[in-house]
Amino acid sequence: MRVIIESTPEAASRRAAQMVARLVRQKPVCTLGLATGGTPLKLYSELIRMHQEEGLDFSRVTTFNLDEYVGLPPSHEQSYRYFMQKNLFDHINVDVRNTNVPDGRALDFEKYGERYEQMIADAGGIELQVLGIGTDGHIAFNEPGSSLGSRTRLKTLAPETVRDNARFFGSEKAVPRLAITMGVGTILESRRCLLLAFGENKADAIAATIEGPVTAQVTASALQLHREVVMVLDEAAAAKLARREYYDEVESAHRMLETGKLPWIEEA
Ligand code: PGA
C-alpha cells in the first residue's frame, strides 16, 4: 500500500488525475472503476481539463461505477448516473454506451448484481478503481459488517452514511436507505485501487484502514489484502496516521528512483 500525502485536496486530486491519465495514455482501451460523492469531484474536473486542454482521449475507455441508490431514476439529480453525467461524462469524449452505473431500478437485484459482475468480467476486469471512503470506513456502500468476499448486491445504508449524505438530499428523511453496490470482493479483484480521502472527518477511518486490523467493521481495511493500492490523502485526512514519517520516506525514495539519484551511492 502506497500512502501519498499532499498539502491540499486540490494537490491530491491533481496527483490522482495524473495517475488516471497515465493509464489512459499508456492503454487507451482500458476499464476504469469510478466513484461518486464529494471526494472525486476535483479529480474529475482535472480530468476534464486534461481532456479539453491536453487532448486526453477517453474514446475507447469503458467505465463501471461502484454503486447507485435504489429507486432513483437516472434523471434524479441525486442519482449517481446523473452525478457522473454532470461531473464527468458530459464533458469528455467517453462513449456513453461504454459507461456503466448500476441500475437502481432493476426489477430483480439478485440477478442484476450477477449481471453487473458479468459485465465487468466481459470487459476484462477493472484496471484502476477510484474509491472514496465513508466516515464509517466503508468503500462503495459496503457498510460495517459487509462480507469481505461480497459481490454486487443490495445493501442497507448505515445510519452514519444516511447522516453524511443528508447534505445532498436536504434532509435525512429524503436519503434512500438502500443501494446496489459492488462488493468488497468485486473491488479486491480490480488490478489497482486509488483511494482518495480529504478532510479531518476522514482521519479516523483512514487510520483504521491503513494501520488497523483487517476487519469487516471497516471494509476499506480489506484493501490491505489488495495487490496494488495507492492512497492519496490531504494533510487533514492523514492527521491520525502513526507511521507518517515512514510514508514520507517512501515518497522520497520514489523520487530518488525517478531522478536516478541515490544519495548513498553518491556519498560512497
Ligand atoms: P464523500 O463520500 O466523498 O461524499 O465524502 C465518500 C463515501 O461515502 O464513500
PDB file of C-alpha atoms and ligand atoms in Angstrom:
ATOM      1  CA  MET A   1       0.000   0.000   0.000  1.00  0.00           C
ATOM      2  CA  ARG A   2       1.410   3.355  -1.020  1.00  0.00           C
ATOM      3  CA  VAL A   3       0.357   6.369   1.042  1.00  0.00           C
ATOM      4  CA  ILE A   4       0.759   9.737  -0.633  1.00  0.00           C
ATOM      5  CA  ILE A   5       0.043  12.819   1.457  1.00  0.00           C
ATOM      6  CA  GLU A   6      -0.401  16.158  -0.286  1.00  0.00           C
ATOM      7  CA  SER A   7      -0.936  19.520   1.377  1.00  0.00           C
ATOM      8  CA  THR A   8      -4.436  20.154  -0.025  1.00  0.00           C
ATOM      9  CA  PRO A   9      -7.330  18.280  -1.679  1.00  0.00           C
ATOM     10  CA  GLU A  10      -6.511  20.193  -4.886  1.00  0.00           C
ATOM     11  CA  ALA A  11      -2.909  18.971  -4.968  1.00  0.00           C
ATOM     12  CA  ALA A  12      -4.009  15.441  -4.065  1.00  0.00           C
ATOM     13  CA  SER A  13      -6.658  15.451  -6.810  1.00  0.00           C
ATOM     14  CA  ARG A  14      -4.121  16.620  -9.395  1.00  0.00           C
ATOM     15  CA  ARG A  15      -1.820  13.795  -8.320  1.00  0.00           C
ATOM     16  CA  ALA A  16      -4.655  11.267  -8.657  1.00  0.00           C
ATOM     17  CA  ALA A  17      -5.641  12.676 -12.068  1.00  0.00           C
ATOM     18  CA  GLN A  18      -2.064  12.212 -13.277  1.00  0.00           C
ATOM     19  CA  MET A  19      -2.245   8.537 -12.336  1.00  0.00           C
ATOM     20  CA  VAL A  20      -5.533   8.038 -14.179  1.00  0.00           C
ATOM     21  CA  ALA A  21      -4.230   9.978 -17.190  1.00  0.00           C
ATOM     22  CA  ARG A  22      -1.011   7.947 -17.308  1.00  0.00           C
ATOM     23  CA  LEU A  23      -3.036   4.747 -17.557  1.00  0.00           C
ATOM     24  CA  VAL A  24      -5.387   6.132 -20.229  1.00  0.00           C
ATOM     25  CA  ARG A  25      -2.403   7.329 -22.299  1.00  0.00           C
ATOM     26  CA  GLN A  26      -0.497   4.060 -21.955  1.00  0.00           C
ATOM     27  CA  LYS A  27      -3.541   1.883 -22.508  1.00  0.00           C
ATOM     28  CA  PRO A  28      -6.226   3.746 -24.469  1.00  0.00           C
ATOM     29  CA  VAL A  29      -8.505   0.687 -24.372  1.00  0.00           C
ATOM     30  CA  CYS A  30      -8.924   0.304 -20.642  1.00  0.00           C
ATOM     31  CA  THR A  31     -11.596  -0.115 -17.995  1.00  0.00           C
ATOM     32  CA  LEU A  32     -11.871   2.369 -15.153  1.00  0.00           C
ATOM     33  CA  GLY A  33     -13.853   1.920 -11.950  1.00  0.00           C
ATOM     34  CA  LEU A  34     -15.381   5.213 -10.840  1.00  0.00           C
ATOM     35  CA  ALA A  35     -16.800   6.614  -7.615  1.00  0.00           C
ATOM     36  CA  THR A  36     -19.247   9.358  -6.697  1.00  0.00           C
ATOM     37  CA  GLY A  37     -19.538  11.670  -3.678  1.00  0.00           C
ATOM     38  CA  GLY A  38     -17.863  14.922  -2.783  1.00  0.00           C
ATOM     39  CA  THR A  39     -14.346  13.493  -2.796  1.00  0.00           C
ATOM     40  CA  PRO A  40     -13.685  12.716  -6.504  1.00  0.00           C
ATOM     41  CA  LEU A  41     -15.156  15.994  -7.809  1.00  0.00           C
ATOM     42  CA  LYS A  42     -11.785  17.733  -8.137  1.00  0.00           C
ATOM     43  CA  LEU A  43     -10.254  14.637  -9.720  1.00  0.00           C
ATOM     44  CA  TYR A  44     -12.996  14.681 -12.352  1.00  0.00           C
ATOM     45  CA  SER A  45     -12.636  18.393 -13.040  1.00  0.00           C
ATOM     46  CA  GLU A  46      -8.885  17.889 -13.529  1.00  0.00           C
ATOM     47  CA  LEU A  47      -9.565  15.010 -15.971  1.00  0.00           C
ATOM     48  CA  ILE A  48     -11.988  17.267 -17.864  1.00  0.00           C
ATOM     49  CA  ARG A  49      -9.298  19.943 -18.029  1.00  0.00           C
ATOM     50  CA  MET A  50      -6.766  17.377 -19.305  1.00  0.00           C
ATOM     51  CA  HIS A  51      -9.241  16.287 -21.973  1.00  0.00           C
ATOM     52  CA  GLN A  52     -10.021  19.837 -23.073  1.00  0.00           C
ATOM     53  CA  GLU A  53      -6.531  21.314 -22.896  1.00  0.00           C
ATOM     54  CA  GLU A  54      -4.243  18.335 -23.423  1.00  0.00           C
ATOM     55  CA  GLY A  55      -6.410  16.106 -25.589  1.00  0.00           C
ATOM     56  CA  LEU A  56      -6.630  13.266 -23.061  1.00  0.00           C
ATOM     57  CA  ASP A  57      -8.641  10.731 -25.051  1.00  0.00           C
ATOM     58  CA  PHE A  58     -11.384   8.689 -23.390  1.00  0.00           C
ATOM     59  CA  SER A  59     -12.958   7.471 -26.633  1.00  0.00           C
ATOM     60  CA  ARG A  60     -12.045   3.832 -26.059  1.00  0.00           C
ATOM     61  CA  VAL A  61     -12.365   3.796 -22.272  1.00  0.00           C
ATOM     62  CA  THR A  62     -15.038   1.729 -20.523  1.00  0.00           C
ATOM     63  CA  THR A  63     -16.232   2.703 -17.053  1.00  0.00           C
ATOM     64  CA  PHE A  64     -18.040   0.957 -14.211  1.00  0.00           C
ATOM     65  CA  ASN A  65     -19.383   2.876 -11.253  1.00  0.00           C
ATOM     66  CA  LEU A  66     -19.375   1.427  -7.779  1.00  0.00           C
ATOM     67  CA  ASP A  67     -22.968   1.951  -6.752  1.00  0.00           C
ATOM     68  CA  GLU A  68     -26.379   3.544  -7.172  1.00  0.00           C
ATOM     69  CA  TYR A  69     -29.282   4.400  -4.890  1.00  0.00           C
ATOM     70  CA  VAL A  70     -32.274   2.099  -5.152  1.00  0.00           C
ATOM     71  CA  GLY A  71     -35.357   3.665  -6.680  1.00  0.00           C
ATOM     72  CA  LEU A  72     -33.802   6.781  -8.188  1.00  0.00           C
ATOM     73  CA  PRO A  73     -34.185   7.192 -11.956  1.00  0.00           C
ATOM     74  CA  PRO A  74     -31.133   8.402 -13.923  1.00  0.00           C
ATOM     75  CA  SER A  75     -32.853  11.790 -14.297  1.00  0.00           C
ATOM     76  CA  HIS A  76     -32.950  12.306 -10.492  1.00  0.00           C
ATOM     77  CA  GLU A  77     -30.402  14.944  -9.537  1.00  0.00           C
ATOM     78  CA  GLN A  78     -29.083  12.803  -6.687  1.00  0.00           C
ATOM     79  CA  SER A  79     -28.778   9.607  -8.707  1.00  0.00           C
ATOM     80  CA  TYR A  80     -25.218   8.554  -9.353  1.00  0.00           C
ATOM     81  CA  ARG A  81     -25.874   8.270 -13.108  1.00  0.00           C
ATOM     82  CA  TYR A  82     -26.895  11.936 -13.080  1.00  0.00           C
ATOM     83  CA  PHE A  83     -23.818  12.797 -10.984  1.00  0.00           C
ATOM     84  CA  MET A  84     -21.481  11.058 -13.432  1.00  0.00           C
ATOM     85  CA  GLN A  85     -23.038  12.688 -16.490  1.00  0.00           C
ATOM     86  CA  LYS A  86     -22.900  16.143 -14.940  1.00  0.00           C
ATOM     87  CA  ASN A  87     -19.477  15.928 -13.335  1.00  0.00           C
ATOM     88  CA  LEU A  88     -17.553  13.914 -15.908  1.00  0.00           C
ATOM     89  CA  PHE A  89     -19.161  12.077 -18.832  1.00  0.00           C
ATOM     90  CA  ASP A  90     -20.863  15.110 -20.435  1.00  0.00           C
ATOM     91  CA  HIS A  91     -17.508  16.918 -20.614  1.00  0.00           C
ATOM     92  CA  ILE A  92     -15.166  14.254 -22.014  1.00  0.00           C
ATOM     93  CA  ASN A  93     -15.260  12.117 -25.148  1.00  0.00           C
ATOM     94  CA  VAL A  94     -16.181   8.833 -23.467  1.00  0.00           C
ATOM     95  CA  ASP A  95     -18.798   6.864 -25.424  1.00  0.00           C
ATOM     96  CA  VAL A  96     -21.811   6.907 -23.114  1.00  0.00           C
ATOM     97  CA  ARG A  97     -22.621   3.330 -24.225  1.00  0.00           C
ATOM     98  CA  ASN A  98     -19.377   2.281 -22.556  1.00  0.00           C
ATOM     99  CA  THR A  99     -20.269   3.888 -19.232  1.00  0.00           C
ATOM    100  CA  ASN A 100     -21.941   1.660 -16.667  1.00  0.00           C
ATOM    101  CA  VAL A 101     -23.654   2.709 -13.458  1.00  0.00           C
ATOM    102  CA  PRO A 102     -25.654   0.057 -11.581  1.00  0.00           C
ATOM    103  CA  ASP A 103     -29.390   0.278 -12.252  1.00  0.00           C
ATOM    104  CA  GLY A 104     -31.141   1.442  -9.098  1.00  0.00           C
ATOM    105  CA  ARG A 105     -34.466   0.463 -10.613  1.00  0.00           C
ATOM    106  CA  ALA A 106     -33.618  -3.126 -11.579  1.00  0.00           C
ATOM    107  CA  LEU A 107     -36.550  -5.467 -11.066  1.00  0.00           C
ATOM    108  CA  ASP A 108     -34.540  -8.354  -9.662  1.00  0.00           C
ATOM    109  CA  PHE A 109     -31.496  -7.087  -7.788  1.00  0.00           C
ATOM    110  CA  GLU A 110     -30.002 -10.528  -7.239  1.00  0.00           C
ATOM    111  CA  LYS A 111     -29.975 -11.265 -10.955  1.00  0.00           C
ATOM    112  CA  TYR A 112     -28.924  -7.725 -11.769  1.00  0.00           C
ATOM    113  CA  GLY A 113     -25.942  -7.973  -9.376  1.00  0.00           C
ATOM    114  CA  GLU A 114     -24.785 -11.135 -11.145  1.00  0.00           C
ATOM    115  CA  ARG A 115     -25.205  -9.401 -14.485  1.00  0.00           C
ATOM    116  CA  TYR A 116     -23.157  -6.385 -13.396  1.00  0.00           C
ATOM    117  CA  GLU A 117     -20.360  -8.709 -12.248  1.00  0.00           C
ATOM    118  CA  GLN A 118     -20.507 -10.489 -15.617  1.00  0.00           C
ATOM    119  CA  MET A 119     -20.350  -7.186 -17.478  1.00  0.00           C
ATOM    120  CA  ILE A 120     -17.184  -6.267 -15.549  1.00  0.00           C
ATOM    121  CA  ALA A 121     -15.674  -9.672 -16.321  1.00  0.00           C
ATOM    122  CA  ASP A 122     -16.627  -9.391 -20.014  1.00  0.00           C
ATOM    123  CA  ALA A 123     -14.866  -6.024 -20.156  1.00  0.00           C
ATOM    124  CA  GLY A 124     -11.697  -7.759 -18.953  1.00  0.00           C
ATOM    125  CA  GLY A 125     -11.958  -6.628 -15.322  1.00  0.00           C
ATOM    126  CA  ILE A 126     -11.288  -3.205 -13.839  1.00  0.00           C
ATOM    127  CA  GLU A 127      -7.820  -1.844 -14.424  1.00  0.00           C
ATOM    128  CA  LEU A 128      -7.945   1.050 -11.974  1.00  0.00           C
ATOM    129  CA  GLN A 129     -10.668   1.514  -9.373  1.00  0.00           C
ATOM    130  CA  VAL A 130     -11.176   5.004  -7.936  1.00  0.00           C
ATOM    131  CA  LEU A 131     -12.529   4.936  -4.370  1.00  0.00           C
ATOM    132  CA  GLY A 132     -13.655   7.327  -1.681  1.00  0.00           C
ATOM    133  CA  ILE A 133     -14.177   6.276   1.933  1.00  0.00           C
ATOM    134  CA  GLY A 134     -17.088   6.816   4.311  1.00  0.00           C
ATOM    135  CA  THR A 135     -16.645   8.170   7.822  1.00  0.00           C
ATOM    136  CA  ASP A 136     -17.647   4.643   8.923  1.00  0.00           C
ATOM    137  CA  GLY A 137     -14.794   3.190   6.843  1.00  0.00           C
ATOM    138  CA  HIS A 138     -16.959   1.921   4.000  1.00  0.00           C
ATOM    139  CA  ILE A 139     -15.823   1.555   0.388  1.00  0.00           C
ATOM    140  CA  ALA A 140     -18.662   1.874  -2.118  1.00  0.00           C
ATOM    141  CA  PHE A 141     -21.741   1.160   0.049  1.00  0.00           C
ATOM    142  CA  ASN A 142     -20.106  -1.770   1.838  1.00  0.00           C
ATOM    143  CA  GLU A 143     -21.157  -0.745   5.301  1.00  0.00           C
ATOM    144  CA  PRO A 144     -19.574  -2.127   8.509  1.00  0.00           C
ATOM    145  CA  GLY A 145     -20.255  -5.852   8.704  1.00  0.00           C
ATOM    146  CA  SER A 146     -20.274  -6.406   4.936  1.00  0.00           C
ATOM    147  CA  SER A 147     -18.634  -9.666   3.983  1.00  0.00           C
ATOM    148  CA  LEU A 148     -15.126  -9.084   2.723  1.00  0.00           C
ATOM    149  CA  GLY A 149     -15.905 -11.527  -0.081  1.00  0.00           C
ATOM    150  CA  SER A 150     -19.129  -9.796  -1.101  1.00  0.00           C
ATOM    151  CA  ARG A 151     -20.160  -9.167  -4.704  1.00  0.00           C
ATOM    152  CA  THR A 152     -22.529  -6.659  -6.329  1.00  0.00           C
ATOM    153  CA  ARG A 153     -25.772  -6.726  -4.342  1.00  0.00           C
ATOM    154  CA  LEU A 154     -28.252  -4.664  -2.339  1.00  0.00           C
ATOM    155  CA  LYS A 155     -27.043  -3.026   0.864  1.00  0.00           C
ATOM    156  CA  THR A 156     -28.834  -1.077   3.557  1.00  0.00           C
ATOM    157  CA  LEU A 157     -27.135   2.238   4.314  1.00  0.00           C
ATOM    158  CA  ALA A 158     -25.686   2.650   7.811  1.00  0.00           C
ATOM    159  CA  PRO A 159     -27.167   5.479   9.928  1.00  0.00           C
ATOM    160  CA  GLU A 160     -23.820   7.311   9.749  1.00  0.00           C
ATOM    161  CA  THR A 161     -23.944   7.237   5.936  1.00  0.00           C
ATOM    162  CA  VAL A 162     -27.545   8.439   5.891  1.00  0.00           C
ATOM    163  CA  ARG A 163     -26.489  11.369   8.105  1.00  0.00           C
ATOM    164  CA  ASP A 164     -23.410  12.101   5.953  1.00  0.00           C
ATOM    165  CA  ASN A 165     -25.441  12.081   2.730  1.00  0.00           C
ATOM    166  CA  ALA A 166     -28.350  14.148   4.067  1.00  0.00           C
ATOM    167  CA  ARG A 167     -26.410  17.229   2.894  1.00  0.00           C
ATOM    168  CA  PHE A 168     -27.076  16.204  -0.715  1.00  0.00           C
ATOM    169  CA  PHE A 169     -30.785  15.499  -0.204  1.00  0.00           C
ATOM    170  CA  GLY A 170     -31.744  18.407   2.035  1.00  0.00           C
ATOM    171  CA  SER A 171     -32.874  16.130   4.889  1.00  0.00           C
ATOM    172  CA  GLU A 172     -32.120  12.707   6.362  1.00  0.00           C
ATOM    173  CA  LYS A 173     -35.629  11.577   5.566  1.00  0.00           C
ATOM    174  CA  ALA A 174     -35.109  12.011   1.831  1.00  0.00           C
ATOM    175  CA  VAL A 175     -31.948   9.848   1.719  1.00  0.00           C
ATOM    176  CA  PRO A 176     -32.597   6.420   0.116  1.00  0.00           C
ATOM    177  CA  ARG A 177     -31.977   3.631   2.642  1.00  0.00           C
ATOM    178  CA  LEU A 178     -30.949   1.048   0.052  1.00  0.00           C
ATOM    179  CA  ALA A 179     -28.280   0.978  -2.616  1.00  0.00           C
ATOM    180  CA  ILE A 180     -26.950  -1.502  -5.121  1.00  0.00           C
ATOM    181  CA  THR A 181     -23.194  -1.687  -4.716  1.00  0.00           C
ATOM    182  CA  MET A 182     -20.154  -3.575  -5.915  1.00  0.00           C
ATOM    183  CA  GLY A 183     -18.969  -5.856  -3.129  1.00  0.00           C
ATOM    184  CA  VAL A 184     -15.664  -5.745  -1.279  1.00  0.00           C
ATOM    185  CA  GLY A 185     -14.719  -8.891  -3.205  1.00  0.00           C
ATOM    186  CA  THR A 186     -15.514  -7.146  -6.500  1.00  0.00           C
ATOM    187  CA  ILE A 187     -13.281  -4.214  -5.554  1.00  0.00           C
ATOM    188  CA  LEU A 188     -10.453  -6.509  -4.430  1.00  0.00           C
ATOM    189  CA  GLU A 189     -10.381  -8.030  -7.926  1.00  0.00           C
ATOM    190  CA  SER A 190      -9.562  -4.730  -9.629  1.00  0.00           C
ATOM    191  CA  ARG A 191      -5.926  -4.568 -10.730  1.00  0.00           C
ATOM    192  CA  ARG A 192      -5.204  -1.296  -8.941  1.00  0.00           C
ATOM    193  CA  CYS A 193      -7.082   0.825  -6.419  1.00  0.00           C
ATOM    194  CA  LEU A 194      -6.752   4.568  -5.985  1.00  0.00           C
ATOM    195  CA  LEU A 195      -8.436   5.731  -2.788  1.00  0.00           C
ATOM    196  CA  LEU A 196      -8.883   9.434  -2.118  1.00  0.00           C
ATOM    197  CA  ALA A 197      -9.709  10.935   1.265  1.00  0.00           C
ATOM    198  CA  PHE A 198      -9.809  14.559   2.312  1.00  0.00           C
ATOM    199  CA  GLY A 199     -10.685  16.387   5.494  1.00  0.00           C
ATOM    200  CA  GLU A 200     -10.460  15.753   9.212  1.00  0.00           C
ATOM    201  CA  ASN A 201     -13.749  13.847   9.314  1.00  0.00           C
ATOM    202  CA  LYS A 202     -11.992  11.054   7.383  1.00  0.00           C
ATOM    203  CA  ALA A 203      -8.913  10.870   9.657  1.00  0.00           C
ATOM    204  CA  ASP A 204     -10.221   8.093  11.947  1.00  0.00           C
ATOM    205  CA  ALA A 205     -11.439   5.946   9.043  1.00  0.00           C
ATOM    206  CA  ILE A 206      -8.108   6.395   7.232  1.00  0.00           C
ATOM    207  CA  ALA A 207      -6.027   5.459  10.294  1.00  0.00           C
ATOM    208  CA  ALA A 208      -8.183   2.352  10.818  1.00  0.00           C
ATOM    209  CA  THR A 209      -7.972   1.432   7.122  1.00  0.00           C
ATOM    210  CA  ILE A 210      -4.209   1.754   6.780  1.00  0.00           C
ATOM    211  CA  GLU A 211      -2.914   0.899  10.230  1.00  0.00           C
ATOM    212  CA  GLY A 212      -5.698  -1.037  11.922  1.00  0.00           C
ATOM    213  CA  PRO A 213      -6.527  -4.731  11.596  1.00  0.00           C
ATOM    214  CA  VAL A 214      -8.307  -6.123   8.551  1.00  0.00           C
ATOM    215  CA  THR A 215     -11.917  -6.235   9.661  1.00  0.00           C
ATOM    216  CA  ALA A 216     -15.377  -6.268   8.138  1.00  0.00           C
ATOM    217  CA  GLN A 217     -16.177  -3.475  10.614  1.00  0.00           C
ATOM    218  CA  VAL A 218     -14.025  -1.158   8.463  1.00  0.00           C
ATOM    219  CA  THR A 219     -14.497  -2.539   4.979  1.00  0.00           C
ATOM    220  CA  ALA A 220     -11.790  -0.302   3.484  1.00  0.00           C
ATOM    221  CA  SER A 221      -9.262  -2.206   5.647  1.00  0.00           C
ATOM    222  CA  ALA A 222      -9.723  -5.144   3.239  1.00  0.00           C
ATOM    223  CA  LEU A 223      -7.563  -3.100   0.844  1.00  0.00           C
ATOM    224  CA  GLN A 224      -4.600  -4.268   2.937  1.00  0.00           C
ATOM    225  CA  LEU A 225      -5.101  -7.571   1.100  1.00  0.00           C
ATOM    226  CA  HIS A 226      -5.141  -5.956  -2.337  1.00  0.00           C
ATOM    227  CA  ARG A 227      -2.139  -6.294  -4.630  1.00  0.00           C
ATOM    228  CA  GLU A 228      -1.743  -2.606  -5.511  1.00  0.00           C
ATOM    229  CA  VAL A 229      -3.335   0.246  -3.624  1.00  0.00           C
ATOM    230  CA  VAL A 230      -2.459   3.922  -3.692  1.00  0.00           C
ATOM    231  CA  MET A 231      -3.997   6.167  -1.040  1.00  0.00           C
ATOM    232  CA  VAL A 232      -3.940   9.856  -1.897  1.00  0.00           C
ATOM    233  CA  LEU A 233      -4.719  11.963   1.155  1.00  0.00           C
ATOM    234  CA  ASP A 234      -4.645  15.553   2.220  1.00  0.00           C
ATOM    235  CA  GLU A 235      -2.966  16.562   5.475  1.00  0.00           C
ATOM    236  CA  ALA A 236      -6.227  16.603   7.422  1.00  0.00           C
ATOM    237  CA  ALA A 237      -7.213  13.054   6.443  1.00  0.00           C
ATOM    238  CA  ALA A 238      -3.676  11.841   7.225  1.00  0.00           C
ATOM    239  CA  ALA A 239      -3.558  13.527  10.646  1.00  0.00           C
ATOM    240  CA  LYS A 240      -4.083  10.348  12.710  1.00  0.00           C
ATOM    241  CA  LEU A 241      -1.573   8.093  10.955  1.00  0.00           C
ATOM    242  CA  ALA A 242       1.103   6.824  13.363  1.00  0.00           C
ATOM    243  CA  ARG A 243       3.656   5.906  10.676  1.00  0.00           C
ATOM    244  CA  ARG A 244       3.561   9.203   8.824  1.00  0.00           C
ATOM    245  CA  GLU A 245       7.339   9.593   8.837  1.00  0.00           C
ATOM    246  CA  TYR A 246       7.741   6.291   7.003  1.00  0.00           C
ATOM    247  CA  TYR A 247       5.180   7.211   4.318  1.00  0.00           C
ATOM    248  CA  ASP A 248       7.161  10.389   3.657  1.00  0.00           C
ATOM    249  CA  GLU A 249      10.369   8.307   3.433  1.00  0.00           C
ATOM    250  CA  VAL A 250       8.734   6.057   0.848  1.00  0.00           C
ATOM    251  CA  GLU A 251       7.748   9.082  -1.228  1.00  0.00           C
ATOM    252  CA  SER A 252      11.267  10.496  -1.161  1.00  0.00           C
ATOM    253  CA  ALA A 253      12.587   7.042  -2.170  1.00  0.00           C
ATOM    254  CA  HIS A 254      10.207   7.089  -5.155  1.00  0.00           C
ATOM    255  CA  ARG A 255      11.576  10.500  -6.148  1.00  0.00           C
ATOM    256  CA  MET A 256      15.144   9.177  -5.892  1.00  0.00           C
ATOM    257  CA  LEU A 257      14.273   6.311  -8.217  1.00  0.00           C
ATOM    258  CA  GLU A 258      12.599   8.676 -10.669  1.00  0.00           C
ATOM    259  CA  THR A 259      15.589  11.001 -10.796  1.00  0.00           C
ATOM    260  CA  GLY A 260      18.109   8.157 -10.630  1.00  0.00           C
ATOM    261  CA  LYS A 261      19.864   9.918  -7.706  1.00  0.00           C
ATOM    262  CA  LEU A 262      20.654   7.556  -4.836  1.00  0.00           C
ATOM    263  CA  PRO A 263      22.468   9.650  -2.190  1.00  0.00           C
ATOM    264  CA  TRP A 264      24.090   6.640  -0.514  1.00  0.00           C
ATOM    265  CA  ILE A 265      25.780   5.772  -3.817  1.00  0.00           C
ATOM    266  CA  GLU A 266      26.940   9.337  -4.476  1.00  0.00           C
ATOM    267  CA  GLU A 267      28.396   9.544  -0.990  1.00  0.00           C
ATOM    268  CA  ALA A 268      30.217   6.200  -1.227  1.00  0.00           C
TER     269      ALA A 268
HETATM  270  P1  PGA B   1     -17.768  11.606   0.146  1.00  0.00           P
HETATM  271  O1  PGA B   1     -18.285  10.106   0.312  1.00  0.00           O
HETATM  272  O2  PGA B   1     -16.792  11.571  -0.985  1.00  0.00           O
HETATM  273  O3  PGA B   1     -19.008  12.391  -0.225  1.00  0.00           O
HETATM  274  O4  PGA B   1     -17.151  12.001   1.415  1.00  0.00           O
HETATM  275  C1  PGA B   1     -17.363   9.069   0.312  1.00  0.00           C
HETATM  276  C2  PGA B   1     -18.061   7.750   0.540  1.00  0.00           C
HETATM  277  O5  PGA B   1     -19.073   7.705   1.250  1.00  0.00           O
HETATM  278  O6  PGA B   1     -17.561   6.738   0.030  1.00  0.00           O
END
